[in-house]
Amino acid sequence: QKEVEQNSGPLSVPEGAIASLNCTYSDRGSQSFFWYRQYSGKSPELIMSIYSNGDKEDGRFTAQLNKASQYVSLLIRDSQPSDSATYLCAVSSGYSTLTFGKGTMLLVSP
Amino acid sequence: ETGVTQTPRHLVMGMTNKKSLKCEQHLGHNAMYWYKQSAKKPLELMFVYNFKEQTENNSVPSRFSPECPNSSHLFLHLHTLQPEDSALYLCASSQEGFSGGVDNEQFFGPGTRLTVL
């Protein structure tokens, strides 16, 4: 059974701080990793994808992947109240469908 | 219309009703998916269609019946549902019917909020 684990939160950070969201996965054969943002009552929106070890930066977002530790994280710099949402980690083993975590709720206070 | 669209956005139905959810993708993708999202649970994959062929049925009860007439349209036919089927039903699409590899990300529609009375 493939599993993706996330702390459900809420993770509370003040505006302007760095928010760090973490995800671990059980399948060592996983190859593709995604972060989705989901606002309350809305559908998931893809914000980052990462496929190789290391960091990938896109604006205020940085995804970090460590396959040896089976760990992927998302850093949000200069957090804004509009970043308040649930962040879903999703993992794929290549020729398989996505496995999602339950998500971490992020609250950014003004 | 752009991206992935779903209708209706909200649906309330009795346990004896028959209704259908519709999904349409305007991204030129070849794979489409149905997911169920319940409170406090991870997204649950229900069905996968790749080039109109069903490639995955995740042990979904027969009261949910999918239909994929072409690569752009996906339906979920509902009949004799139970109150525990109340959830957000999400449609997604991707270039191919597996989710690995660069440029094969899944994109979601806005969802249908279903309430079964």
Coordinates of N, CA and C in Angstrom, one line a residue:
Chain A
Q1 N 0.8 -1.2 0.0 CA 0.0 0.0 0.0 C 0.9 1.2 0.0
K2 N 0.8 2.0 -1.1 CA 1.6 3.2 -1.1 C 1.0 4.3 -0.3
E3 N 1.8 5.0 0.5 CA 1.3 6.0 1.5 C 2.1 7.3 1.3
V4 N 1.4 8.4 1.5 CA 1.9 9.7 1.5 C 1.5 10.3 2.8
E5 N 2.4 10.8 3.6 CA 2.1 11.3 4.9 C 2.4 12.8 5.0
Q6 N 1.4 13.5 5.6 CA 1.6 14.9 5.8 C 1.0 15.2 7.2
N7 N 1.6 16.2 7.9 CA 1.1 16.7 9.1 C -0.2 17.5 8.8
S8 N -1.3 17.2 9.4 CA -2.5 17.9 9.0 C -2.6 19.4 9.4
G9 N -1.7 19.7 10.4 CA -1.7 21.1 10.9 C -2.9 21.4 11.8
P10 N -3.2 22.7 11.9 CA -2.8 23.8 11.0 C -1.3 24.3 11.4
L11 N -0.6 24.7 10.4 CA 0.7 25.3 10.5 C 0.4 26.8 10.5
S12 N 0.7 27.5 11.6 CA 0.5 28.9 11.6 C 1.8 29.7 11.5
V13 N 1.8 30.6 10.6 CA 3.0 31.5 10.5 C 2.6 32.9 10.3
P14 N 3.4 33.9 10.8 CA 3.0 35.3 10.6 C 3.4 35.7 9.2
E15 N 2.7 36.7 8.7 CA 2.9 37.3 7.4 C 4.4 37.7 7.2
G16 N 5.0 37.3 6.1 CA 6.4 37.6 5.8 C 7.4 36.5 6.2
A17 N 6.9 35.6 7.0 CA 7.8 34.5 7.4 C 7.9 33.4 6.3
I18 N 8.8 32.4 6.6 CA 8.9 31.3 5.7 C 8.0 30.1 6.3
A19 N 7.2 29.6 5.4 CA 6.3 28.4 5.8 C 7.0 27.2 5.2
S20 N 7.2 26.2 6.0 CA 7.8 24.9 5.6 C 6.8 23.8 5.7
L21 N 6.5 23.2 4.6 CA 5.5 22.1 4.6 C 6.3 20.8 4.2
N22 N 6.0 19.7 4.9 CA 6.7 18.5 4.7 C 5.9 17.3 4.3
C23 N 6.5 16.3 3.7 CA 5.8 15.2 3.1 C 6.7 14.0 3.1
T24 N 6.3 12.9 3.5 CA 7.1 11.6 3.4 C 6.3 10.6 2.6
Y25 N 7.0 9.7 1.9 CA 6.2 8.8 1.1 C 6.9 7.4 1.3
S26 N 6.1 6.4 1.0 CA 6.5 5.0 1.4 C 7.2 4.3 0.2
D27 N 6.8 4.6 -1.0 CA 7.2 3.8 -2.2 C 8.6 4.4 -2.7
R28 N 9.6 3.5 -2.5 CA 10.9 3.9 -3.0 C 11.1 4.1 -4.5
G29 N 10.1 3.5 -5.2 CA 10.2 3.7 -6.7 C 9.5 4.9 -7.2
S30 N 9.1 5.8 -6.3 CA 8.4 7.1 -6.7 C 9.4 7.9 -7.5
Q31 N 8.8 8.5 -8.5 CA 9.7 9.3 -9.4 C 9.2 10.7 -9.6
S32 N 7.9 11.0 -9.4 CA 7.4 12.3 -9.7 C 6.6 12.8 -8.4
F33 N 6.8 14.1 -8.1 CA 6.3 14.7 -6.9 C 5.7 16.0 -7.2
F34 N 4.5 16.2 -6.6 CA 3.8 17.4 -6.9 C 3.2 18.0 -5.6
W35 N 3.1 19.4 -5.6 CA 2.4 20.1 -4.6 C 1.2 20.8 -5.2
Y36 N 0.1 20.6 -4.6 CA -1.1 21.3 -5.0 C -1.6 22.1 -3.8
R37 N -2.2 23.3 -4.2 CA -2.8 24.2 -3.2 C -4.3 24.1 -3.3
Q38 N -5.0 24.0 -2.2 CA -6.5 23.9 -2.3 C -7.1 24.8 -1.3
Y39 N -7.7 25.8 -1.8 CA -8.5 26.8 -1.0 C -9.8 26.1 -0.5
S40 N -10.3 26.5 0.6 CA -11.5 25.9 1.1 C -12.7 26.0 0.1
G41 N -13.2 24.8 -0.2 CA -14.4 24.8 -1.1 C -14.0 24.8 -2.5
K42 N -12.7 24.8 -2.8 CA -12.2 24.9 -4.2 C -11.5 23.6 -4.6
S43 N -11.1 23.5 -5.8 CA -10.4 22.3 -6.3 C -8.9 22.5 -6.1
P44 N -8.1 21.4 -6.1 CA -6.6 21.5 -6.0 C -6.1 22.2 -7.3
E45 N -5.1 23.0 -7.0 CA -4.4 23.8 -8.1 C -2.9 23.4 -8.0
L46 N -2.3 22.9 -9.1 CA -0.9 22.6 -9.1 C 0.0 23.8 -9.0
I47 N 0.9 23.7 -8.1 CA 1.8 24.9 -7.9 C 3.3 24.5 -8.1
M48 N 3.6 23.2 -7.9 CA 5.0 22.9 -8.1 C 5.1 21.4 -8.5
S49 N 6.1 21.0 -9.3 CA 6.4 19.6 -9.6 C 7.9 19.5 -9.5
I50 N 8.4 18.4 -9.0 CA 9.8 18.1 -8.9 C 10.1 16.7 -9.2
Y51 N 11.2 16.4 -9.9 CA 11.4 15.0 -10.4 C 12.8 14.5 -10.0
S52 N 13.7 15.4 -9.6 CA 15.1 15.0 -9.3 C 15.5 15.6 -7.9
N53 N 16.4 14.9 -7.3 CA 16.9 15.4 -6.0 C 17.4 16.8 -6.0
G54 N 17.2 17.5 -4.9 CA 17.6 18.9 -4.9 C 16.5 19.9 -4.7
D55 N 16.8 21.1 -5.1 CA 15.8 22.2 -4.9 C 15.3 22.6 -6.3
K56 N 14.1 23.1 -6.3 CA 13.5 23.7 -7.5 C 12.7 24.9 -7.0
E57 N 13.1 26.1 -7.6 CA 12.5 27.3 -7.2 C 11.6 27.9 -8.2
D58 N 10.5 28.4 -7.8 CA 9.6 29.1 -8.7 C 8.9 30.3 -7.9
G59 N 9.5 31.5 -8.1 CA 9.0 32.6 -7.4 C 9.2 32.5 -5.9
R60 N 8.1 32.6 -5.1 CA 8.3 32.5 -3.7 C 8.3 31.0 -3.2
F61 N 8.1 30.1 -4.1 CA 8.0 28.7 -3.8 C 9.3 27.9 -4.1
T62 N 9.7 27.1 -3.2 CA 10.8 26.2 -3.4 C 10.4 24.8 -3.0
A63 N 10.5 23.8 -3.9 CA 10.3 22.4 -3.6 C 11.7 21.8 -3.4
Q64 N 11.7 20.9 -2.4 CA 13.0 20.2 -2.1 C 12.7 18.7 -2.1
L65 N 13.5 17.9 -2.7 CA 13.3 16.5 -2.8 C 14.6 15.8 -2.4
N66 N 14.4 14.8 -1.5 CA 15.5 13.9 -1.0 C 15.0 12.5 -1.2
K67 N 15.3 11.8 -2.3 CA 14.8 10.5 -2.5 C 15.3 9.4 -1.5
A68 N 16.6 9.6 -1.1 CA 17.2 8.7 -0.1 C 16.4 8.7 1.2
S69 N 15.9 9.8 1.6 CA 15.1 9.9 2.8 C 13.6 9.8 2.6
Q70 N 13.2 9.7 1.3 CA 11.8 9.6 0.9 C 11.1 10.8 1.5
Y71 N 11.5 12.0 1.2 CA 11.1 13.2 1.8 C 11.0 14.3 0.7
V72 N 9.9 15.0 0.7 CA 9.7 16.2 -0.2 C 9.1 17.3 0.6
S73 N 9.6 18.5 0.4 CA 9.1 19.6 1.2 C 8.8 20.8 0.2
L74 N 8.0 21.7 0.8 CA 7.7 23.0 0.0 C 7.9 24.1 1.0
L75 N 8.7 25.0 0.5 CA 9.0 26.3 1.3 C 8.3 27.4 0.6
I76 N 7.6 28.2 1.4 CA 7.0 29.4 0.9 C 7.6 30.6 1.6
R77 N 8.3 31.4 0.8 CA 9.0 32.6 1.4 C 8.0 33.8 1.4
D78 N 8.3 34.7 2.3 CA 7.5 35.9 2.4 C 6.0 35.5 2.4
S79 N 5.6 34.7 3.3 CA 4.2 34.2 3.3 C 3.2 35.3 3.4
Q80 N 2.1 35.2 2.6 CA 1.0 36.2 2.6 C -0.3 35.5 3.1
P81 N -1.2 36.3 3.6 CA -2.5 35.8 4.1 C -3.2 35.0 2.9
S82 N -2.9 35.4 1.7 CA -3.6 34.7 0.6 C -3.0 33.3 0.3
D83 N -1.9 33.0 1.0 CA -1.3 31.7 0.9 C -2.0 30.7 1.9
S84 N -2.9 31.2 2.7 CA -3.6 30.4 3.6 C -4.5 29.4 2.8
A85 N -4.2 28.1 3.0 CA -4.9 27.1 2.2 C -4.4 25.7 2.7
T86 N -5.0 24.7 2.1 CA -4.4 23.3 2.4 C -3.5 22.9 1.3
Y87 N -2.4 22.4 1.6 CA -1.4 22.1 0.6 C -1.3 20.5 0.6
L88 N -1.5 20.0 -0.6 CA -1.5 18.6 -0.8 C -0.3 18.1 -1.5
C89 N 0.4 17.1 -1.0 CA 1.5 16.5 -1.6 C 1.0 15.3 -2.4
A90 N 1.5 15.1 -3.6 CA 1.1 13.9 -4.4 C 2.3 13.3 -5.0
V91 N 2.3 12.0 -5.1 CA 3.5 11.2 -5.5 C 3.1 10.2 -6.6
S92 N 3.9 10.0 -7.5 CA 3.7 9.0 -8.6 C 4.9 8.1 -8.8
S93 N 4.7 6.8 -9.1 CA 5.8 5.9 -9.3 C 6.1 5.7 -10.8
G94 N 5.7 6.7 -11.6 CA 6.0 6.6 -13.0 C 4.8 6.1 -13.8
Y95 N 4.7 4.8 -13.9 CA 3.5 4.3 -14.7 C 2.4 3.9 -13.7
S96 N 2.0 4.9 -12.9 CA 0.9 4.7 -12.0 C 0.2 6.0 -11.7
T97 N -0.9 6.0 -11.1 CA -1.6 7.2 -10.8 C -1.1 7.8 -9.6
L98 N -1.5 9.0 -9.3 CA -1.1 9.8 -8.2 C -1.6 9.2 -6.9
T99 N -0.8 9.3 -5.8 CA -1.2 9.0 -4.5 C -1.1 10.4 -3.7
F100 N -2.2 10.8 -3.1 CA -2.2 12.0 -2.4 C -2.1 11.9 -0.9
G101 N -1.5 12.8 -0.2 CA -1.5 12.9 1.2 C -2.8 13.6 1.6
K102 N -3.1 13.7 2.9 CA -4.3 14.3 3.4 C -4.2 15.8 3.4
G103 N -3.0 16.3 3.3 CA -2.9 17.8 3.2 C -2.5 18.4 4.5
T104 N -1.8 19.5 4.4 CA -1.5 20.3 5.6 C -2.1 21.7 5.4
M105 N -2.9 22.1 6.4 CA -3.5 23.4 6.4 C -2.5 24.5 6.9
L106 N -2.4 25.5 6.1 CA -1.5 26.6 6.4 C -2.3 27.8 6.7
L107 N -2.0 28.5 7.8 CA -2.7 29.7 8.2 C -1.6 30.8 8.3
V108 N -1.7 31.9 7.5 CA -0.8 33.0 7.5 C -1.5 34.2 8.1
S109 N -1.1 34.6 9.3 CA -1.8 35.7 10.0 C -1.1 37.1 9.6
P110 N -2.0 38.1 9.4 CA -1.5 39.4 9.1 C -0.7 40.1 10.2
Chain B
E1 N -14.2 28.6 -23.1 CA -13.9 27.8 -21.9 C -12.4 27.3 -21.9
T2 N -11.8 27.4 -20.8 CA -10.4 26.9 -20.7 C -10.3 25.9 -19.6
G3 N -9.2 25.1 -19.7 CA -8.9 24.1 -18.6 C -10.0 23.0 -18.5
V4 N -10.3 22.7 -17.3 CA -11.2 21.6 -17.1 C -12.5 22.1 -16.4
T5 N -13.6 21.9 -17.0 CA -14.9 22.4 -16.5 C -15.8 21.2 -16.0
Q6 N -16.6 21.5 -15.0 CA -17.5 20.5 -14.5 C -18.9 21.1 -14.3
T7 N -19.9 20.3 -14.5 CA -21.3 20.7 -14.3 C -22.0 19.5 -13.7
P8 N -23.0 19.7 -12.8 CA -23.3 21.0 -12.1 C -22.2 21.2 -11.1
R9 N -22.2 22.4 -10.5 CA -21.2 22.7 -9.4 C -21.8 22.2 -8.1
H10 N -23.1 22.2 -8.0 CA -23.7 21.7 -6.7 C -24.9 20.8 -7.2
L11 N -25.0 19.7 -6.4 CA -26.1 18.8 -6.7 C -26.6 18.2 -5.4
V12 N -28.0 18.3 -5.2 CA -28.6 17.6 -4.1 C -29.6 16.6 -4.6
M13 N -29.4 15.3 -4.2 CA -30.3 14.3 -4.7 C -30.7 13.3 -3.6
G14 N -31.9 12.7 -3.8 CA -32.4 11.7 -2.9 C -31.7 10.4 -3.3
M15 N -31.9 9.4 -2.4 CA -31.3 8.1 -2.6 C -31.8 7.4 -3.7
T16 N -33.0 7.7 -4.2 CA -33.6 7.0 -5.3 C -33.5 7.6 -6.6
N17 N -32.8 8.8 -6.6 CA -32.7 9.6 -7.9 C -31.6 9.0 -8.7
K18 N -31.6 9.4 -10.0 CA -30.5 9.1 -11.0 C -30.1 10.5 -11.5
K19 N -28.8 10.7 -11.4 CA -28.2 12.0 -11.9 C -26.9 11.7 -12.6
S20 N -26.4 12.7 -13.3 CA -25.1 12.5 -14.0 C -24.2 13.8 -13.8
L21 N -23.0 13.5 -13.5 CA -22.0 14.6 -13.5 C -21.2 14.6 -14.8
K22 N -20.9 15.9 -15.3 CA -20.3 16.0 -16.5 C -18.9 16.7 -16.4
C23 N -17.9 16.3 -17.1 CA -16.6 16.9 -17.1 C -16.2 17.1 -18.5
E24 N -15.6 18.2 -18.8 CA -15.0 18.5 -20.1 C -13.7 19.1 -20.0
Q25 N -12.7 18.7 -20.7 CA -11.3 19.3 -20.7 C -11.0 19.9 -22.1
H26 N -10.4 21.1 -22.0 CA -10.1 21.8 -23.2 C -8.5 22.0 -23.3
L27 N -7.8 21.0 -22.8 CA -6.4 21.0 -22.8 C -5.7 20.1 -23.8
G28 N -6.5 19.4 -24.6 CA -5.9 18.4 -25.5 C -5.3 17.2 -24.9
H29 N -5.7 16.9 -23.7 CA -5.2 15.7 -23.0 C -5.8 14.4 -23.4
N30 N -5.2 13.3 -23.1 CA -5.7 12.0 -23.5 C -6.2 11.2 -22.3
A31 N -6.0 11.7 -21.1 CA -6.4 10.9 -19.9 C -7.3 11.8 -19.0
M32 N -8.3 11.1 -18.5 CA -9.3 11.8 -17.6 C -9.5 10.9 -16.4
Y33 N -9.8 11.6 -15.3 CA -9.9 10.9 -14.0 C -11.1 11.4 -13.2
W34 N -11.7 10.5 -12.4 CA -12.7 10.9 -11.4 C -12.1 10.7 -10.0
Y35 N -12.2 11.7 -9.1 CA -11.8 11.6 -7.7 C -12.9 11.9 -6.8
K36 N -12.9 11.3 -5.6 CA -13.8 11.7 -4.6 C -13.0 12.3 -3.4
Q37 N -13.5 13.4 -2.9 CA -12.9 14.1 -1.8 C -13.9 14.2 -0.7
S38 N -13.7 13.5 0.4 CA -14.5 13.6 1.6 C -13.7 14.3 2.7
A39 N -14.4 14.9 3.6 CA -13.8 15.6 4.7 C -12.8 14.7 5.5
K40 N -11.6 15.3 5.8 CA -10.6 14.6 6.6 C -10.0 13.4 5.9
K41 N -10.2 13.2 4.6 CA -9.6 12.1 3.9 C -8.8 12.5 2.8
P42 N -7.8 11.7 2.3 CA -7.1 12.1 1.1 C -8.0 12.0 -0.1
L43 N -7.6 12.6 -1.2 CA -8.3 12.4 -2.4 C -8.3 10.9 -2.8
E44 N -9.5 10.4 -3.2 CA -9.6 9.0 -3.5 C -9.8 8.9 -5.0
L45 N -8.9 8.2 -5.7 CA -9.1 8.0 -7.1 C -10.2 7.0 -7.3
M46 N -11.1 7.3 -8.3 CA -12.2 6.4 -8.6 C -12.0 5.7 -9.9
F47 N -11.8 6.4 -10.9 CA -11.7 5.9 -12.3 C -10.6 6.6 -13.1
V48 N -10.0 5.9 -14.0 CA -9.1 6.5 -14.9 C -9.4 6.0 -16.3
Y49 N -9.4 7.0 -17.3 CA -9.6 6.7 -18.7 C -8.4 7.2 -19.4
N50 N -7.9 6.4 -20.3 CA -6.8 6.8 -21.1 C -7.2 6.5 -22.6
F51 N -7.2 7.5 -23.4 CA -7.6 7.4 -24.8 C -9.0 6.7 -24.8
K52 N -9.9 7.1 -24.0 CA -11.3 6.7 -23.9 C -11.5 5.3 -23.3
E53 N -10.4 4.6 -23.0 CA -10.5 3.3 -22.4 C -10.3 3.4 -20.9
Q54 N -11.2 2.7 -20.2 CA -11.0 2.6 -18.7 C -9.8 1.8 -18.4
T55 N -8.9 2.4 -17.7 CA -7.6 1.7 -17.3 C -7.6 1.4 -15.8
E56 N -8.4 2.0 -15.0 CA -8.4 1.8 -13.6 C -9.8 2.0 -13.0
N57 N -10.2 1.0 -12.2 CA -11.5 1.2 -11.4 C -11.1 0.8 -10.0
N58 N -11.1 1.8 -9.1 CA -10.5 1.6 -7.8 C -11.5 1.0 -6.8
S59 N -12.1 -0.2 -7.2 CA -13.1 -0.8 -6.3 C -14.2 0.1 -6.0
V60 N -14.7 0.8 -7.0 CA -15.8 1.7 -6.8 C -17.2 0.9 -6.8
P61 N -18.1 1.2 -5.9 CA -19.4 0.5 -6.0 C -20.1 0.8 -7.3
S62 N -20.9 -0.2 -7.7 CA -21.6 -0.1 -9.0 C -22.6 1.0 -9.1
R63 N -23.0 1.6 -8.0 CA -23.9 2.7 -8.1 C -23.3 4.0 -8.7
F64 N -21.9 3.9 -8.9 CA -21.2 4.9 -9.7 C -20.8 4.3 -11.0
S65 N -21.3 4.9 -12.1 CA -21.0 4.4 -13.4 C -20.4 5.4 -14.3
P66 N -19.1 5.2 -14.7 CA -18.5 6.3 -15.6 C -18.7 6.0 -17.0
E67 N -18.6 7.1 -17.8 CA -18.7 7.0 -19.3 C -17.7 8.0 -19.9
C68 N -17.0 7.5 -20.9 CA -16.0 8.4 -21.6 C -16.2 8.3 -23.1
P69 N -17.1 9.1 -23.7 CA -17.4 9.0 -25.1 C -16.2 9.4 -26.0
N70 N -15.4 10.3 -25.5 CA -14.2 10.8 -26.2 C -13.2 11.3 -25.2
S71 N -12.0 11.7 -25.7 CA -10.9 12.1 -24.8 C -11.2 13.4 -24.1
S72 N -12.2 14.2 -24.6 CA -12.5 15.5 -24.0 C -13.6 15.5 -23.0
H73 N -14.4 14.4 -22.9 CA -15.6 14.4 -22.1 C -15.6 13.1 -21.2
L74 N -16.1 13.4 -20.0 CA -16.2 12.3 -19.0 C -17.4 12.5 -18.2
F75 N -18.2 11.4 -18.0 CA -19.4 11.5 -17.2 C -19.3 10.5 -16.0
L76 N -20.1 10.9 -15.0 CA -20.2 9.9 -13.9 C -21.7 9.8 -13.6
H77 N -22.3 8.7 -13.9 CA -23.7 8.5 -13.7 C -23.9 7.9 -12.3
L78 N -24.9 8.5 -11.6 CA -25.2 8.2 -10.2 C -26.6 7.6 -10.1
H79 N -26.7 6.5 -9.3 CA -28.0 6.0 -9.0 C -28.0 5.2 -7.7
T80 N -29.1 5.4 -7.0 CA -29.3 4.8 -5.7 C -28.1 5.0 -4.7
L81 N -27.7 6.3 -4.6 CA -26.6 6.6 -3.8 C -27.0 6.6 -2.3
Q82 N -26.0 6.6 -1.5 CA -26.2 6.6 0.0 C -25.7 7.9 0.6
P83 N -26.2 8.3 1.7 CA -25.7 9.6 2.3 C -24.2 9.7 2.4
E84 N -23.5 8.5 2.7 CA -22.1 8.6 2.8 C -21.4 8.9 1.5
D85 N -22.1 8.9 0.4 CA -21.5 9.3 -0.9 C -21.5 10.8 -1.0
S86 N -22.0 11.5 -0.1 CA -21.9 13.0 -0.2 C -20.5 13.4 -0.1
A87 N -20.0 14.2 -1.0 CA -18.6 14.6 -1.1 C -18.4 15.6 -2.2
L88 N -17.2 16.0 -2.4 CA -16.8 16.8 -3.6 C -16.2 15.8 -4.6
Y89 N -16.8 15.8 -5.8 CA -16.3 15.0 -6.9 C -15.6 15.8 -7.9
L90 N -14.3 15.4 -8.0 CA -13.4 16.1 -8.9 C -13.0 15.4 -10.1
C91 N -13.0 16.1 -11.2 CA -12.5 15.5 -12.5 C -11.1 16.1 -12.7
A92 N -10.3 15.4 -13.3 CA -8.9 15.8 -13.7 C -8.5 15.3 -15.0
S93 N -7.5 15.9 -15.6 CA -7.0 15.4 -16.9 C -5.5 15.5 -16.9
S94 N -4.9 14.7 -17.7 CA -3.4 14.8 -17.9 C -3.1 14.3 -19.3
Q95 N -1.9 14.6 -19.8 CA -1.5 14.3 -21.2 C -1.7 12.8 -21.4
E96 N -1.1 12.0 -20.5 CA -1.2 10.5 -20.6 C -1.8 9.9 -19.4
G97 N -2.2 8.6 -19.4 CA -2.9 8.0 -18.4 C -2.1 7.5 -17.2
F98 N -0.9 7.9 -17.1 CA -0.1 7.7 -16.0 C 0.5 9.0 -15.5
S99 N 0.8 9.1 -14.3 CA 1.2 10.4 -13.8 C 2.6 10.7 -13.6
G100 N 3.4 9.8 -14.1 CA 4.9 10.0 -13.9 C 5.4 10.8 -15.1
G101 N 6.6 11.3 -14.9 CA 7.2 12.0 -16.0 C 7.0 13.4 -16.1
V102 N 7.9 14.1 -16.7 CA 7.8 15.6 -16.9 C 6.6 15.9 -17.8
D103 N 6.0 17.0 -17.6 CA 4.9 17.5 -18.4 C 3.7 16.5 -18.4
N104 N 3.5 15.7 -17.4 CA 2.3 14.9 -17.3 C 1.5 15.2 -16.1
E105 N 1.6 16.4 -15.7 CA 0.8 16.8 -14.5 C -0.7 16.7 -14.7
Q106 N -1.4 16.5 -13.6 CA -2.8 16.4 -13.6 C -3.4 17.8 -13.3
F107 N -4.4 18.2 -14.0 CA -5.1 19.5 -13.7 C -6.6 19.2 -13.4
F108 N -7.1 19.8 -12.4 CA -8.4 19.5 -11.8 C -9.4 20.5 -12.3
G109 N -10.7 20.0 -12.4 CA -11.8 20.9 -12.6 C -12.3 21.5 -11.2
P110 N -13.3 22.3 -11.2 CA -13.7 23.0 -10.0 C -14.5 22.1 -9.1
G111 N -14.9 20.9 -9.6 CA -15.6 20.0 -8.7 C -17.1 20.1 -8.7
T112 N -17.8 19.1 -8.3 CA -19.2 19.1 -8.0 C -19.4 18.7 -6.6
R113 N -20.1 19.6 -5.8 CA -20.4 19.3 -4.4 C -21.7 18.5 -4.4
L114 N -21.6 17.3 -4.0 CA -22.8 16.4 -4.0 C -23.3 16.1 -2.6
T115 N -24.6 16.3 -2.4 CA -25.2 16.0 -1.2 C -26.3 15.0 -1.4
V116 N -26.3 13.9 -0.7 CA -27.3 12.8 -0.9 C -28.1 12.8 0.4
L117 N -29.4 13.0 0.2 CA -30.3 13.1 1.4 C -31.0 11.7 1.7

